[in-house]
Each structure stands twice: as C-alpha cells, then as structure tokens.
mmCIF file of C-alpha atoms in Angstrom:
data_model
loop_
_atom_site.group_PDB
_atom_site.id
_atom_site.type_symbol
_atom_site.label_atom_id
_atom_site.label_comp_id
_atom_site.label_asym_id
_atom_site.label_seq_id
_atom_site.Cartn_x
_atom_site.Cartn_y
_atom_site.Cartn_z
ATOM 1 C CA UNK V 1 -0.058 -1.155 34.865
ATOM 2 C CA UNK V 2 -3.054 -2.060 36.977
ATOM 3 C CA UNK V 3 -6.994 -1.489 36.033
ATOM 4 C CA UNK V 4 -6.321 1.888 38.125
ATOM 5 C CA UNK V 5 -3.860 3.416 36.628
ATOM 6 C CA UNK V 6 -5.456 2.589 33.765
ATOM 7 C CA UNK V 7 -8.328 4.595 34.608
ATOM 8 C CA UNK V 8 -6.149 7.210 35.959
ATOM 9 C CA UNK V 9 -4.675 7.726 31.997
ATOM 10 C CA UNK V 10 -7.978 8.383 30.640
ATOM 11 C CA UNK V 11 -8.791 10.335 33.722
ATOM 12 C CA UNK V 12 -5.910 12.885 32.902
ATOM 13 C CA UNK V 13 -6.727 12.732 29.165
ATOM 14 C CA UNK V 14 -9.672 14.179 29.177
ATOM 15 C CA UNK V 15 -8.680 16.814 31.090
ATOM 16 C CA UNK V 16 -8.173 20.208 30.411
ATOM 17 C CA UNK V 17 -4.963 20.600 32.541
ATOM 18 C CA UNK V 18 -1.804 20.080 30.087
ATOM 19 C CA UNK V 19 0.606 18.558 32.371
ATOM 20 C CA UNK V 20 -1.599 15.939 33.246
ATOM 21 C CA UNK V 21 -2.663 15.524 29.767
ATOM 22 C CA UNK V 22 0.960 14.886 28.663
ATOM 23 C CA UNK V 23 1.841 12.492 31.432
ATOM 24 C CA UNK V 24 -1.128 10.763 30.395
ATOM 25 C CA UNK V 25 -0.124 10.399 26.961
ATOM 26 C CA UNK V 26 2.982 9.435 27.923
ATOM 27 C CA UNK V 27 1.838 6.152 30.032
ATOM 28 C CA UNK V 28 -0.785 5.486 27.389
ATOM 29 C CA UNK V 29 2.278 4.996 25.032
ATOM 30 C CA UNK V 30 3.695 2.680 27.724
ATOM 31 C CA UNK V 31 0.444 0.570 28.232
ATOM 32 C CA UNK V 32 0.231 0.205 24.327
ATOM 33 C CA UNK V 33 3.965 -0.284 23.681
ATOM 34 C CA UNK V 34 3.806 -3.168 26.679
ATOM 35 C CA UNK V 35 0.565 -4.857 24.984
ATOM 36 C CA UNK V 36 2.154 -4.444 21.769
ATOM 37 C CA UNK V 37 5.398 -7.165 23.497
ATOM 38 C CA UNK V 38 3.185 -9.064 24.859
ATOM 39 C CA UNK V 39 1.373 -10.030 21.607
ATOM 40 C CA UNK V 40 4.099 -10.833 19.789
ATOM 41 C CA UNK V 41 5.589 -12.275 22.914
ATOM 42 C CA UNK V 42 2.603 -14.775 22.418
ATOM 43 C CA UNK V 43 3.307 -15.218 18.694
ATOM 44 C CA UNK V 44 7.411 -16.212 20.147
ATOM 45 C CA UNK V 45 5.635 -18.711 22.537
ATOM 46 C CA UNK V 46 3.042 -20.451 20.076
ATOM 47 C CA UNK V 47 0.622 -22.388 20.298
ATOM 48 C CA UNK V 48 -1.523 -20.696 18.061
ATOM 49 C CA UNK V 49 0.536 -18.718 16.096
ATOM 50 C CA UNK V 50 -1.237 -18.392 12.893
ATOM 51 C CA UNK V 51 -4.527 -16.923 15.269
ATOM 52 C CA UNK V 52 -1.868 -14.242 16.521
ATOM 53 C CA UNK V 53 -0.246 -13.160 13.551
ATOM 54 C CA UNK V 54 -3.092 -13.060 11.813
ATOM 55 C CA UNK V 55 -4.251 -10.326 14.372
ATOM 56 C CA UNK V 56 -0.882 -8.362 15.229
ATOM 57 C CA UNK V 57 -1.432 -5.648 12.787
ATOM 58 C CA UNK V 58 -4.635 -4.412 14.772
ATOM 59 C CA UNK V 59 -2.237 -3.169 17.264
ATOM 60 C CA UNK V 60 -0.926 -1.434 14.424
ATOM 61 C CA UNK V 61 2.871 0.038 13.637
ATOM 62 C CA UNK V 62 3.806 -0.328 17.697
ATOM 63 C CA UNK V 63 4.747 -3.917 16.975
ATOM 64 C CA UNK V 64 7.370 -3.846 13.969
ATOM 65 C CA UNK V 65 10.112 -2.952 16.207
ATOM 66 C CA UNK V 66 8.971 -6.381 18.282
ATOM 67 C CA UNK V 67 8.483 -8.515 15.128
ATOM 68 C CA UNK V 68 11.712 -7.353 13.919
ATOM 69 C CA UNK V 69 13.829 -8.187 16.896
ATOM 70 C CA UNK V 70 11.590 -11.221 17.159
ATOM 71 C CA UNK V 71 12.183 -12.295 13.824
ATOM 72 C CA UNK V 72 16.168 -12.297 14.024
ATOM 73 C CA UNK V 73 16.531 -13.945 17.688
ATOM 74 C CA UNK V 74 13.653 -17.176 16.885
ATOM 75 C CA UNK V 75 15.127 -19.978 15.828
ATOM 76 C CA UNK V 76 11.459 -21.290 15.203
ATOM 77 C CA UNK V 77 10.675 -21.170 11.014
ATOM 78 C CA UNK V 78 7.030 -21.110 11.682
ATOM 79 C CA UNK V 79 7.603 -17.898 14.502
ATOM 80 C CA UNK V 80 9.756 -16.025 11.648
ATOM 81 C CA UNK V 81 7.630 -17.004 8.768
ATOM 82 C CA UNK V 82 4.663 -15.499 10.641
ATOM 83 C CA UNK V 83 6.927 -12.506 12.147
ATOM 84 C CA UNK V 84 7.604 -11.601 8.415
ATOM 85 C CA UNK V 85 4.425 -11.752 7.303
ATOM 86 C CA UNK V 86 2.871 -9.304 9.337
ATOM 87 C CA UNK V 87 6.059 -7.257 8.840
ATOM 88 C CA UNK V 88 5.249 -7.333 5.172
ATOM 89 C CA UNK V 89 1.632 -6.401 5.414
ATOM 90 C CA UNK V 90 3.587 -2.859 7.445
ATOM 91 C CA UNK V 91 5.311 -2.638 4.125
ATOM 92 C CA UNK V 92 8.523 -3.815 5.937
ATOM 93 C CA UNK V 93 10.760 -5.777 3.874
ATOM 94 C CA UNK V 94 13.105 -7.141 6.563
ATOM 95 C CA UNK V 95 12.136 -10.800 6.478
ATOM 96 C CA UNK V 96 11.598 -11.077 2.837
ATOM 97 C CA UNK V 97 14.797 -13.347 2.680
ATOM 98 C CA UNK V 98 12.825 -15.697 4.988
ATOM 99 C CA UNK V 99 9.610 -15.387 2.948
ATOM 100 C CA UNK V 100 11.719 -16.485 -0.076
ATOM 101 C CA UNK V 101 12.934 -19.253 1.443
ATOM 102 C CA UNK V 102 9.384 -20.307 2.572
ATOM 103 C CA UNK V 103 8.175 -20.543 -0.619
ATOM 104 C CA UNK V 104 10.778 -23.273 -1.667
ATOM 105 C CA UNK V 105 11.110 -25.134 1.757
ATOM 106 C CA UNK V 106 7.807 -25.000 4.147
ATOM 107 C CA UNK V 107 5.402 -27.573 3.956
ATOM 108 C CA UNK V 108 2.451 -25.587 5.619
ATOM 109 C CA UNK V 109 3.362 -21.606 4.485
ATOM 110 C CA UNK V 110 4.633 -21.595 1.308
ATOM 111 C CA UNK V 111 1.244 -21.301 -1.252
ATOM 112 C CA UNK V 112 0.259 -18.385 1.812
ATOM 113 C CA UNK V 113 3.942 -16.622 1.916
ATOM 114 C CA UNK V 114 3.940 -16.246 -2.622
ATOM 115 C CA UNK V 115 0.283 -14.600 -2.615
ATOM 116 C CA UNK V 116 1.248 -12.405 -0.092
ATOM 117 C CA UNK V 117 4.718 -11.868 -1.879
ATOM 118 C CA UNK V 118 2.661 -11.800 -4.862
ATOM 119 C CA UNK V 119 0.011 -8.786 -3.562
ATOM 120 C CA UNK V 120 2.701 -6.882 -2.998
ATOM 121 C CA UNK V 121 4.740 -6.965 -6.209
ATOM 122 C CA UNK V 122 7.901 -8.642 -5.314
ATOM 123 C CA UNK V 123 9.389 -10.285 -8.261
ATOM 124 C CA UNK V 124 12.189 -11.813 -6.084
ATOM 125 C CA UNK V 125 9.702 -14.109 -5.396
ATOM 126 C CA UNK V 126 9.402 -15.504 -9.167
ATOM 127 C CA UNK V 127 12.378 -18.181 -9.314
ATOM 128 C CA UNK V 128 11.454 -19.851 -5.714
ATOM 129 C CA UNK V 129 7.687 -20.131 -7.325
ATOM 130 C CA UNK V 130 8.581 -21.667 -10.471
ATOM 131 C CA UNK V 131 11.381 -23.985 -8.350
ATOM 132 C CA UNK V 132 8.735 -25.058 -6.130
ATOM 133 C CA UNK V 133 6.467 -25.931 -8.837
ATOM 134 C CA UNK V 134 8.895 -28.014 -10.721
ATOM 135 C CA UNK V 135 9.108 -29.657 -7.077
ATOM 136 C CA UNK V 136 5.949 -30.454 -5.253
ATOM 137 C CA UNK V 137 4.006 -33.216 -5.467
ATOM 138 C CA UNK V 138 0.689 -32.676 -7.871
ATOM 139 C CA UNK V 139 -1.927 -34.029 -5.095
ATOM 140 C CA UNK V 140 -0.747 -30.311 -3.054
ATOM 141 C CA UNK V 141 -3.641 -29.084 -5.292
ATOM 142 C CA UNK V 142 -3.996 -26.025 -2.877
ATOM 143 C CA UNK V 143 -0.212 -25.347 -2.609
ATOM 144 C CA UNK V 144 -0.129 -25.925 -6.313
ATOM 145 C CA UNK V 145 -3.459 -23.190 -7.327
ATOM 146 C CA UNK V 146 -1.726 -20.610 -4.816
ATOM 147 C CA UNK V 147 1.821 -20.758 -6.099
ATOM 148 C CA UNK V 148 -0.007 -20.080 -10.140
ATOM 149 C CA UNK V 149 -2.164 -17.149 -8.732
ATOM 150 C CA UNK V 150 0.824 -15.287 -7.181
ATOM 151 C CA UNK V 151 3.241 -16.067 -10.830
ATOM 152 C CA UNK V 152 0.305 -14.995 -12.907
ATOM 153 C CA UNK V 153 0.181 -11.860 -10.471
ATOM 154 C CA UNK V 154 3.688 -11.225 -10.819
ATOM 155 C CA UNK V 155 3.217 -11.615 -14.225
ATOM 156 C CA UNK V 156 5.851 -14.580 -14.692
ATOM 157 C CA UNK V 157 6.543 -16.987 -17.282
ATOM 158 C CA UNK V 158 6.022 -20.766 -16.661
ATOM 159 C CA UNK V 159 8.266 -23.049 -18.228
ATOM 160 C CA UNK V 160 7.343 -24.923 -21.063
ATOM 161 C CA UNK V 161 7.885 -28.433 -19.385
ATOM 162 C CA UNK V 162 6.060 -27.164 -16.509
ATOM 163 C CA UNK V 163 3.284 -26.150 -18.254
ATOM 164 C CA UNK V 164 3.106 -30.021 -19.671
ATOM 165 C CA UNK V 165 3.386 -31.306 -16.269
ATOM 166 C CA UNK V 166 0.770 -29.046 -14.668
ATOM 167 C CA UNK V 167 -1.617 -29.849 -18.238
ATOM 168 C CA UNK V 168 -1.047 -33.886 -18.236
ATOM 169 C CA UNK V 169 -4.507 -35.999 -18.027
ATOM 170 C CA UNK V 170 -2.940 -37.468 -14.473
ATOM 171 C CA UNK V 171 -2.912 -33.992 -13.067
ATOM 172 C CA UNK V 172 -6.081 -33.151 -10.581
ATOM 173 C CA UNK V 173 -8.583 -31.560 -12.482
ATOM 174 C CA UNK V 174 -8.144 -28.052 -10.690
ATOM 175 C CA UNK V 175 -4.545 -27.393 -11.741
ATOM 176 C CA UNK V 176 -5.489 -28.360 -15.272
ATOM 177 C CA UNK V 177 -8.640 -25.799 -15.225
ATOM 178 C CA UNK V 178 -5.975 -23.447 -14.058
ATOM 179 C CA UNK V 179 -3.357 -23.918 -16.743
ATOM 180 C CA UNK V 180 -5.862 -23.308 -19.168
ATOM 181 C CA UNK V 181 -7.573 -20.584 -17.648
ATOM 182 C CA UNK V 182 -4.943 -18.148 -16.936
ATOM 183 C CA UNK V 183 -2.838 -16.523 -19.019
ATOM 184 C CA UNK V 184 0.602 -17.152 -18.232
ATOM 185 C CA UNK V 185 2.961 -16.809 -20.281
ATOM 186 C CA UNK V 186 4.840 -19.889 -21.974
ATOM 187 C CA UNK V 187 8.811 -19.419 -21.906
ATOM 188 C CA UNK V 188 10.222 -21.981 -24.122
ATOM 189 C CA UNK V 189 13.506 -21.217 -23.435
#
C-alpha cells in the first residue's frame, strides 16, 4: 500500500461513518499482516538476523503464523534457531525440537537457546545441558556460566564427575566461582 492509502486508513478510522470504519480496519489488518512478512522475510534473508529477531515480537502475535512457516521451509540453523526463539517468547512451542538440538550442536546459540529454555520452565531441556557440559571445551567460559544458570533454573542435578571437571584448579576462575556458588544439586549416580 502506498503513503496514501495509508493515510486514507486512518482517514476512515477516525470517522464516524461505520462502513468506512470497517473497511479501514480491514486494510489496516492488511498493512500490518504485510509488514509483519516482510520482517520475518528479512530474518529468512539475513544478514543481521540476531538484530531482527531480537525485534520481531514488537510486531507482536501477527508474525507466529510467518515464523512458523518460516521455521519449517529454512534450511538455515541460524534462521530456525532465531525463528524459534521468538516463537518461544509467544509461548509457542513449535520449534522447541530445534532449540533442543541447539543447545547440544550450535557453536554461537546454544548458552542463549538453554536460558531462554530455562526462563520458561522446560525440563526437556535438562539432558542436552548436562550433554553439552560434559562436551565443550572449558575456555567457552560464557557458553559454560549460561548453560549452569539455566540447569540451576531448571533445578537439575549435575553429575558428580562434572562437578569435578567444572571445580578442577585448571578450570577458569569464573566456572569455579560458579560451582561453588550455586546450589546445584550433586547426583552421584
């Protein structure tokens, strides 16, 4: 829609005349629904997806039917990680299969995808954190701190030999502090 008939739509909405004032409503759906595809049409195309997503839910609920379909046609793991994330933060549990696998297998999303996974309560999300834990490398201090925060949230129990990893003297100093800081349980098992 052009400038024009932009101005037309609040033209008829604030008038007193019904017909126009549905018709109005009805194109102002349109404009919103079409900005709604083209934002997550620029989330599909990159190249700063993280700045997008991170914005979507302004737009509020209008996009979730465009993340969605986005989500299962990409073939990009950063477009779908991102997709499901703002789906998530809509309460939308759709791509939570693709935020667990995040947690074990993305280099750049996976401390980010378990606190989010985390805030919103979903123990699922408990065995890829503890896997990934047992995996990464100790210098991925920030990946490391992140994936602790969101299995204290859950309220998970970290493995005896990877509570000795996390506490050895060759561990950076901030995983150490946060081994003995928190209060996570030991499962000896």
């Amino acid at each position: 829609m052009s400038r024009f008939s932009l101005d037309k739509v609040i033209q008829n909405l604030n008038t007193n005349q019904v017909e126009k004032q549905v018709l109005a409503l009805e194109q102002a759906t349109e404009i919103v629904n079409s900005l709604a595809l083209k934002a997550v049409d620029t989330l599909r195309r990159g190249p700063n997806r993280f700045l997008v997503a991170e914005r979507l839910q302004l737009l509020g609920s209008v996009v979730i039917p465009h993340l969605e379909k986005l989500l299962s046609e990409s073939n990009e793991e950063e477009t779908k990680i991102l997709a499901a994330l703002v789906l998530l933060q809509f309460d939308s549990w759709v791509g939570i299969p693709c935020l667990l696998d995040a947690i074990g297998l993305n280099k750049d999303y996976g401390g980010l995808v378990a606190k989010h996974l985390a805030k919103k309560g979903i123990k699922d999300a408990l065995p890829p954190i503890i896997n990934r834990l047992l995996t990464c490398q100790l210098q991925e201090v920030d990946l490391v701190v992140n994936l602790l925060d969101a299995l204290e949230k859950l309220g998970g129990e970290i493995p005896l030999e990877l509570r000795q990893r996390l506490a050895a003297p060759d561990t950076p100093w901030q995983i150490r502090t946060m081994i003995g800081d928190r209060h996570l349980s030991v499962n000896v098992s």
